Structure formats: C-alpha cells, structure tokens
Amino acid sequence: MNVYKALNEITEYIDENIEYKIDYEELGKIMGVNTYTMQRIFSLLVNISLADYIRKRRLSNAGYDLYNTDSRVMDIAVKYGYENATSFSRAFELFHGIKPSKVNNTSKLKNFPRILFDENIKTTKTIEYKVIELEEMTLYGIGIKTSNAIIKRDAPEFFEKMNKKYSSICGDIKYGMITYDYNDREECNGYYVLFDVKTEEFEKVVIPASKWLVFRINSRESKDIQDMSDNFYLEFLPSCKYNLRNIPELEYYHDGVTDFLVPIY
C-alpha cells in the first residue's frame, strides 16, 4: 500500500475514534506493519509522535465542545480519555493557554487540524541491503542520554570523546548502539559505544540473537552514517514489508566502513 494513503487512513481512523481508546494494532494493520514500525514511520513522516498527535486532536475537540456546548468540564475530560478533571485541566491549559473552566464565548482557543497527505508522492531512491542472522552478543560499553532532536550532535561528539579516552586501553570502538523509549519506540533515548573488552567502568550489554537488515556505508564519518539512517527511515522503511524488532539498532565499525544494522522479525 502507498504509505501516504495508509497515513490518511490512519488519521481518518483516529478522528472517527477520537472519543475512544485508539487501537494501535489496528493502525499497524492499516499500514501493514507491526505497531512499533507504524509508530516510527508516523513520527518520522509527520514530525510528531503518534501519541502527541492524538493528544492534540483530542484537546482541539475538547476546546470546541467547551466553546459550543453546555457540557461540564468533567464530562469533557472523561469523553477524551482523562481520568480526572485536574489532569485534563492541566493539559488543556498547556495547549490552549486558558483553563477549561474559564472558556466562554469570547475565549481564544487553538485548533490542531487533522493531517492530510499527498498520496501522489513517490520515492525512487535505491538502497542496497542484505539480511543476516547474528547469535547473541555480549559487549561492554558506556552511554549517554539523548533524543531525536540532538542525537546527530551528541553521538559523534560522544564517540570521539570515548575513542580518545579508551582506544589505548580497549582498542577501537566496535559498535555504536541506539536505544529507544520502548513504550512507543518513537523517541530514541540513548547512544552507547561498545567494546568487546570488559573494564570496571563499562556496563555489560547483551544483544539478543536476531535477524538484521544491514546497510553498508563506505565511510565512518558521522554525517554519512546519519544520512543512511535518515534514508532508511524516510525512504526504505515506509515502502518495505519488514517489521522492526523491539531491540536497539547497531552501528558496526570495521575496516574503514560502517554497517548500519536494524533488528527485524
């Protein structure tokens, strides 16, 4: 299926079920992938997480309801999935800039519209890859907290710092590892450098046995690695049939090249 057509069906499904619990598995079926993959594609192409998109659509509708009906604040809170009026009031004020109890016919409210996609967008970029299976690996390393917004800066800076500090003791850095918030897999939360040598300063990291998509980058420059990651998520993943597995991604540094490894089922 055209990924942009699927995204239109997803945003339509969300609007039709905005007053109910959104079934992420159903959204994955619309796109033909598992829920982890669907959320990752959504956040990359929409530039907002799926959970945040749903939250903003609900708060937009809540503002309309309070402005145009005589419904009580608590009734609106329950209608859009909030357990109590306090949490709803806090979220409503952060979004609209006004407490729900203060809304009247002169209030200024915000609207976050349903996102629609151009279904005629085509991708023509060719990306070479292979599928391999690796046994469980035990590595040792150290990491930092990061996020989607700053990992392109954080990862190369941390890599260079750790390489200078440990290369004489442990040899070259063997892998880079990108971890995610496993509640939704939309936001990366860590970058690690991993060695096959154990030291007191390192934590033990076990990489489960898995199948992996492997994309060869004929470079070890951070920009080239980041370009491949972007191409994978924005070009390759939306049009392929592979499902992401819920374990970290890896960058394997060797022989002057980098293999970008993505875990799949």
XYZ file of C-alpha atoms in Angstrom:
265
model
C 0.000 0.000 0.000
C 1.065 3.582 -0.661
C 2.373 4.719 2.739
C 0.783 8.173 2.380
C -2.598 6.609 1.598
C -2.159 4.476 4.719
C -1.325 7.562 6.785
C -4.503 9.263 5.535
C -6.486 6.194 6.590
C -4.773 6.269 9.988
C -5.591 9.941 10.651
C -9.163 9.282 9.464
C -9.439 6.297 11.832
C -8.134 8.437 14.698
C -10.731 11.153 14.062
C -13.535 8.596 13.830
C -12.478 7.054 17.152
C -11.184 10.152 18.928
C -13.585 9.667 21.851
C -12.465 6.075 22.397
C -9.235 4.223 23.098
C -7.213 4.190 19.884
C -6.249 0.652 18.899
C -2.592 0.862 17.824
C -2.705 -2.696 16.491
C -5.490 -1.649 14.133
C -3.361 1.273 12.956
C -0.492 -1.139 12.311
C -2.798 -3.313 10.211
C -3.789 -0.305 8.117
C -0.117 0.239 7.267
C 0.644 -3.476 7.005
C 3.347 -3.475 9.697
C 3.596 -4.025 13.449
C 2.819 -1.276 15.951
C 6.477 -0.384 16.613
C 7.164 0.114 12.911
C 3.935 2.031 12.341
C 4.691 4.483 15.157
C 8.261 5.009 13.944
C 7.107 5.723 10.368
C 4.355 8.036 11.615
C 6.642 10.121 13.810
C 9.291 10.468 11.103
C 6.950 11.422 8.280
C 4.606 13.568 10.391
C 7.358 15.061 12.595
C 5.284 14.453 15.712
C 4.777 11.298 17.756
C 1.545 9.387 17.291
C 0.641 9.826 20.965
C 1.195 13.593 20.770
C -0.839 13.836 17.570
C -3.784 12.048 19.202
C -3.478 14.206 22.331
C -3.543 17.437 20.334
C -6.532 16.312 18.246
C -8.440 15.464 21.439
C -7.617 18.781 23.095
C -8.685 20.614 19.928
C -12.029 18.817 20.019
C -12.353 19.418 23.745
C -11.955 23.150 23.166
C -14.687 23.076 20.528
C -17.026 21.170 22.857
C -16.495 23.559 25.750
C -16.983 26.582 23.496
C -20.091 25.300 21.717
C -21.929 23.169 24.291
C -23.056 23.347 27.912
C -21.120 20.189 28.859
C -19.372 20.099 32.217
C -15.578 20.100 32.314
C -15.571 16.666 33.945
C -17.797 15.244 31.207
C -15.459 16.576 28.524
C -12.447 15.218 30.409
C -13.951 11.724 30.515
C -15.063 11.956 26.881
C -11.473 12.443 25.737
C -9.843 9.852 27.949
C -8.730 11.802 31.017
C -9.159 10.086 34.372
C -9.867 13.256 36.315
C -10.620 16.935 35.830
C -7.257 18.012 37.270
C -5.115 16.229 34.673
C -7.458 17.364 31.907
C -7.371 20.978 33.116
C -3.570 20.960 33.206
C -3.266 19.539 29.679
C -5.989 21.836 28.347
C -4.317 24.960 29.740
C -0.904 23.967 28.371
C -2.425 23.524 24.911
C -4.978 26.366 24.747
C -3.434 28.814 27.213
C -6.633 29.014 29.277
C -8.252 26.865 31.970
C -11.256 24.875 30.686
C -13.418 26.354 33.444
C -12.725 29.846 32.057
C -13.793 29.153 28.457
C -16.613 31.418 27.263
C -17.868 32.896 24.004
C -15.034 35.429 23.902
C -12.190 32.964 24.541
C -9.427 32.358 22.003
C -8.742 28.663 21.507
C -6.303 26.668 19.373
C -7.097 24.079 16.732
C -4.729 21.292 15.716
C -6.191 20.031 12.417
C -6.239 16.514 11.073
C -3.102 15.963 8.988
C -3.671 15.010 5.342
C -1.016 13.636 3.000
C -0.385 13.886 -0.717
C -0.834 10.307 -1.896
C 0.981 11.034 -5.170
C 4.397 11.410 -3.509
C 6.773 8.831 -4.967
C 10.170 7.647 -3.743
C 12.687 6.460 -6.320
C 15.899 6.141 -4.322
C 17.575 2.718 -4.494
C 19.043 1.452 -1.226
C 21.072 -1.756 -1.186
C 20.811 -4.071 1.817
C 21.131 -7.644 2.954
C 19.552 -9.729 5.723
C 21.770 -11.579 8.190
C 21.288 -13.537 11.404
C 23.573 -12.980 14.386
C 23.891 -15.016 17.544
C 23.595 -13.355 20.946
C 26.490 -10.971 21.600
C 27.902 -9.812 24.922
C 29.612 -6.432 24.725
C 30.742 -3.779 27.192
C 30.356 -0.058 26.993
C 29.151 3.277 28.181
C 26.356 5.550 27.004
C 24.656 8.920 27.239
C 21.073 10.063 27.278
C 19.942 11.807 24.108
C 16.862 12.384 21.935
C 15.774 12.543 18.300
C 16.383 16.292 18.293
C 20.016 16.179 19.388
C 21.413 12.693 18.649
C 23.075 13.897 15.426
C 25.180 16.208 17.571
C 25.525 14.011 20.653
C 26.554 10.733 19.003
C 29.664 11.893 17.098
C 30.834 14.074 19.994
C 30.476 11.210 22.461
C 32.100 8.737 20.043
C 35.182 10.919 19.623
C 35.455 11.579 23.354
C 35.224 7.873 24.258
C 37.534 6.828 21.429
C 40.264 9.151 22.709
C 39.763 8.000 26.286
C 39.627 4.219 25.769
C 41.278 3.288 22.445
C 44.704 2.758 24.025
C 43.151 0.502 26.676
C 40.374 -1.315 24.820
C 41.183 -0.894 21.152
C 38.781 0.521 18.621
C 35.112 1.042 19.399
C 33.354 -1.968 17.909
C 29.707 -0.885 17.873
C 27.505 2.126 18.376
C 24.066 1.372 19.821
C 20.915 3.494 19.641
C 18.264 2.774 22.256
C 14.617 3.805 22.276
C 11.763 4.522 24.627
C 10.157 1.099 24.413
C 6.743 2.407 25.432
C 6.232 3.656 21.890
C 9.617 3.397 20.063
C 9.166 6.848 18.615
C 11.893 8.662 20.562
C 15.481 7.496 20.905
C 16.757 7.925 24.443
C 20.369 6.802 24.395
C 23.564 6.308 22.404
C 26.245 3.835 23.517
C 29.734 2.957 22.369
C 30.509 -0.730 22.819
C 33.750 -2.720 23.030
C 34.457 -6.422 23.298
C 36.772 -5.722 26.262
C 35.460 -5.551 29.818
C 36.522 -2.805 32.230
C 35.215 -1.678 35.621
C 33.787 1.485 34.088
C 31.709 -0.279 31.448
C 28.303 -1.854 31.777
C 27.554 -5.248 30.294
C 25.274 -5.109 27.237
C 23.685 -8.262 25.836
C 22.438 -8.020 22.246
C 19.844 -10.783 21.654
C 20.140 -13.161 18.724
C 18.193 -11.680 15.845
C 17.758 -11.120 12.148
C 19.111 -7.796 10.950
C 18.805 -5.584 7.920
C 22.345 -4.491 7.045
C 23.123 -1.310 5.101
C 26.784 -0.814 4.185
C 28.199 2.711 4.430
C 31.593 3.065 2.786
C 32.684 5.521 5.439
C 32.953 6.007 9.183
C 32.069 9.683 9.042
C 29.133 10.636 11.275
C 27.382 12.593 8.507
C 27.419 9.588 6.159
C 26.061 7.323 8.900
C 23.322 9.828 9.741
C 22.397 10.158 6.056
C 21.955 6.396 5.790
C 19.800 6.343 8.934
C 17.612 9.126 7.521
C 17.340 7.352 4.151
C 16.361 4.121 5.860
C 13.552 5.655 7.895
C 12.270 8.152 5.350
C 12.757 6.198 2.114
C 13.200 2.496 2.791
C 11.034 1.655 5.793
C 7.734 3.241 4.629
C 7.735 1.139 1.450
C 9.152 -2.168 2.699
C 7.451 -5.125 4.358
C 9.871 -5.709 7.218
C 8.774 -5.298 10.820
C 11.115 -3.716 13.329
C 12.032 -5.732 16.381
C 11.931 -4.133 19.792
C 15.691 -4.097 20.462
C 18.329 -1.394 19.829
C 19.844 -0.546 16.452
C 23.556 -1.015 15.930
C 26.346 0.630 14.002
C 29.227 -1.791 13.347
C 32.538 -0.018 12.690
C 35.155 -2.082 10.848
C 37.692 -1.975 8.019
C 37.065 1.705 7.295
C 33.320 1.157 6.727
C 30.165 1.163 8.849
C 27.329 -1.349 8.780
C 24.014 0.094 9.922
C 22.061 -2.811 11.472
C 18.308 -2.682 12.076
C 16.684 -5.578 14.003
C 13.706 -7.262 12.323
C 11.443 -10.271 12.725
